[in-house]
Structure formats: C-alpha cells, structure tokens
Short mmCIF file of C-alpha atoms in Angstrom, two decimals:
data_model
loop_
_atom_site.label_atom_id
_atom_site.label_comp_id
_atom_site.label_asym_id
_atom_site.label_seq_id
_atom_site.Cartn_x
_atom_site.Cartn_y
_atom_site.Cartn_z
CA UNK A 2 79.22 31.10 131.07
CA UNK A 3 76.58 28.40 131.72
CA UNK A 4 77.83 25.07 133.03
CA UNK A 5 76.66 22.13 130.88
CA UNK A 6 74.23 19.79 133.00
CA UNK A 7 75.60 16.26 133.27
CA UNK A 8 72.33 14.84 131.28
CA UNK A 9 73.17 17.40 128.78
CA UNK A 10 76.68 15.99 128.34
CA UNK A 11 75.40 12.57 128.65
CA UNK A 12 73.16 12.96 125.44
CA UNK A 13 76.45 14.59 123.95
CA UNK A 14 77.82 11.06 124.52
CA UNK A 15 75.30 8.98 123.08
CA UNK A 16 75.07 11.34 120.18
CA UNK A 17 79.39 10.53 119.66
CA UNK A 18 78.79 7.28 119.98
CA UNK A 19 75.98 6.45 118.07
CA UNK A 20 78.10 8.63 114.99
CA UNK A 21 80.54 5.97 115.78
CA UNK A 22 78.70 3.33 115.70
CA UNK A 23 76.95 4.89 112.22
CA UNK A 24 80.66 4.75 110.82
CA UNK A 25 81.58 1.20 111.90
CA UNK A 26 78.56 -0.19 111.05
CA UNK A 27 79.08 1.06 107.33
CA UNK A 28 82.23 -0.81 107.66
CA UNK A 29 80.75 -4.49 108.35
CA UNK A 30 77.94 -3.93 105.78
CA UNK A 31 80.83 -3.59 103.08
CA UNK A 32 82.39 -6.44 104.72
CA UNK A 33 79.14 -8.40 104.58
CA UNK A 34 78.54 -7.10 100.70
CA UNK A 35 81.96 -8.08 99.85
CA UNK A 36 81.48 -11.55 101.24
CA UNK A 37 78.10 -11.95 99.70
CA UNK A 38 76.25 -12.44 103.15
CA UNK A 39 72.77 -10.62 102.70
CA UNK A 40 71.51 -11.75 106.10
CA UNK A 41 74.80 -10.00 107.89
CA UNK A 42 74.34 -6.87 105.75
CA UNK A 43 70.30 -6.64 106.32
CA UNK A 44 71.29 -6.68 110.33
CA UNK A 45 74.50 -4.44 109.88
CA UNK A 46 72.41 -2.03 107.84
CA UNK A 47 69.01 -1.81 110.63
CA UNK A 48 71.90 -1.21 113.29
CA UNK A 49 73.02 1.54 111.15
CA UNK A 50 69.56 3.20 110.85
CA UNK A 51 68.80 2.77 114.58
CA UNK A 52 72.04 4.87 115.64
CA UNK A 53 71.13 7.04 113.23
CA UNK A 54 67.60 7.64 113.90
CA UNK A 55 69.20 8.12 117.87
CA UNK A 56 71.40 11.02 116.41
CA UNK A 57 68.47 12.62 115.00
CA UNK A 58 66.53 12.56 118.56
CA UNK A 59 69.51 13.70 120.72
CA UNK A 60 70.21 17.03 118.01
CA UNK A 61 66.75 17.28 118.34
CA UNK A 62 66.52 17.51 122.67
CA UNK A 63 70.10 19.38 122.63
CA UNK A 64 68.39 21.99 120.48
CA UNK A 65 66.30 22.73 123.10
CA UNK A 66 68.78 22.18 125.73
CA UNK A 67 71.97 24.74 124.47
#
C-alpha cells in the first residue's frame, strides 16, 4: 500500500475545511436573510463561493494525485 504524501494529506485538509466552512457559511447567510442585512449576506454568500470554488481545485489536483 502506498503511503499518502504529507502535501497530499494537506490538500485533504483544506478540502475538509473549506466543506466546513461551505456549511457554516450557509448558516450566517440565513442568519443575515433572517435579519434583513443584505450587505452581511452578499459577504457571507462570496465566502461561500470562494471555499467552494477551493473544493473544486483540490478534487481536481487529488485526482491526479490518488
């Protein structure tokens, strides 16, 4: 069995946390649309895209990686 390179792992990381992030973030833009703060939700919601758009280019190197 092949032993995972630490960078490998590492992007493994980011990829868990930026998921997280993804599902917290969710969380303070219904907290910002519940409170009727547009400027909190616009920033909550570009957060959100950025982790996601990480997520999408660590699957993306770990494809070629595993």
């Amino acid at each position: 069995m092949a032993q995972m390179k630490d960078k490998d792992y590492d992007i493994i990381s980011v990829l868990y946390n930026a998921s997280q992030a993804v599902e917290t973030c969710n969380r303070y833009v219904q907290d910002a649309e519940r409170e009727g703060d547009r400027e909190a939700k616009s920033f909550f919601q570009e957060a959100q895209k950025q982790n996601e758009g990480l997520i999408e280019r660590g699957r993306e190197l770990l494809k070629t990686r595993l």
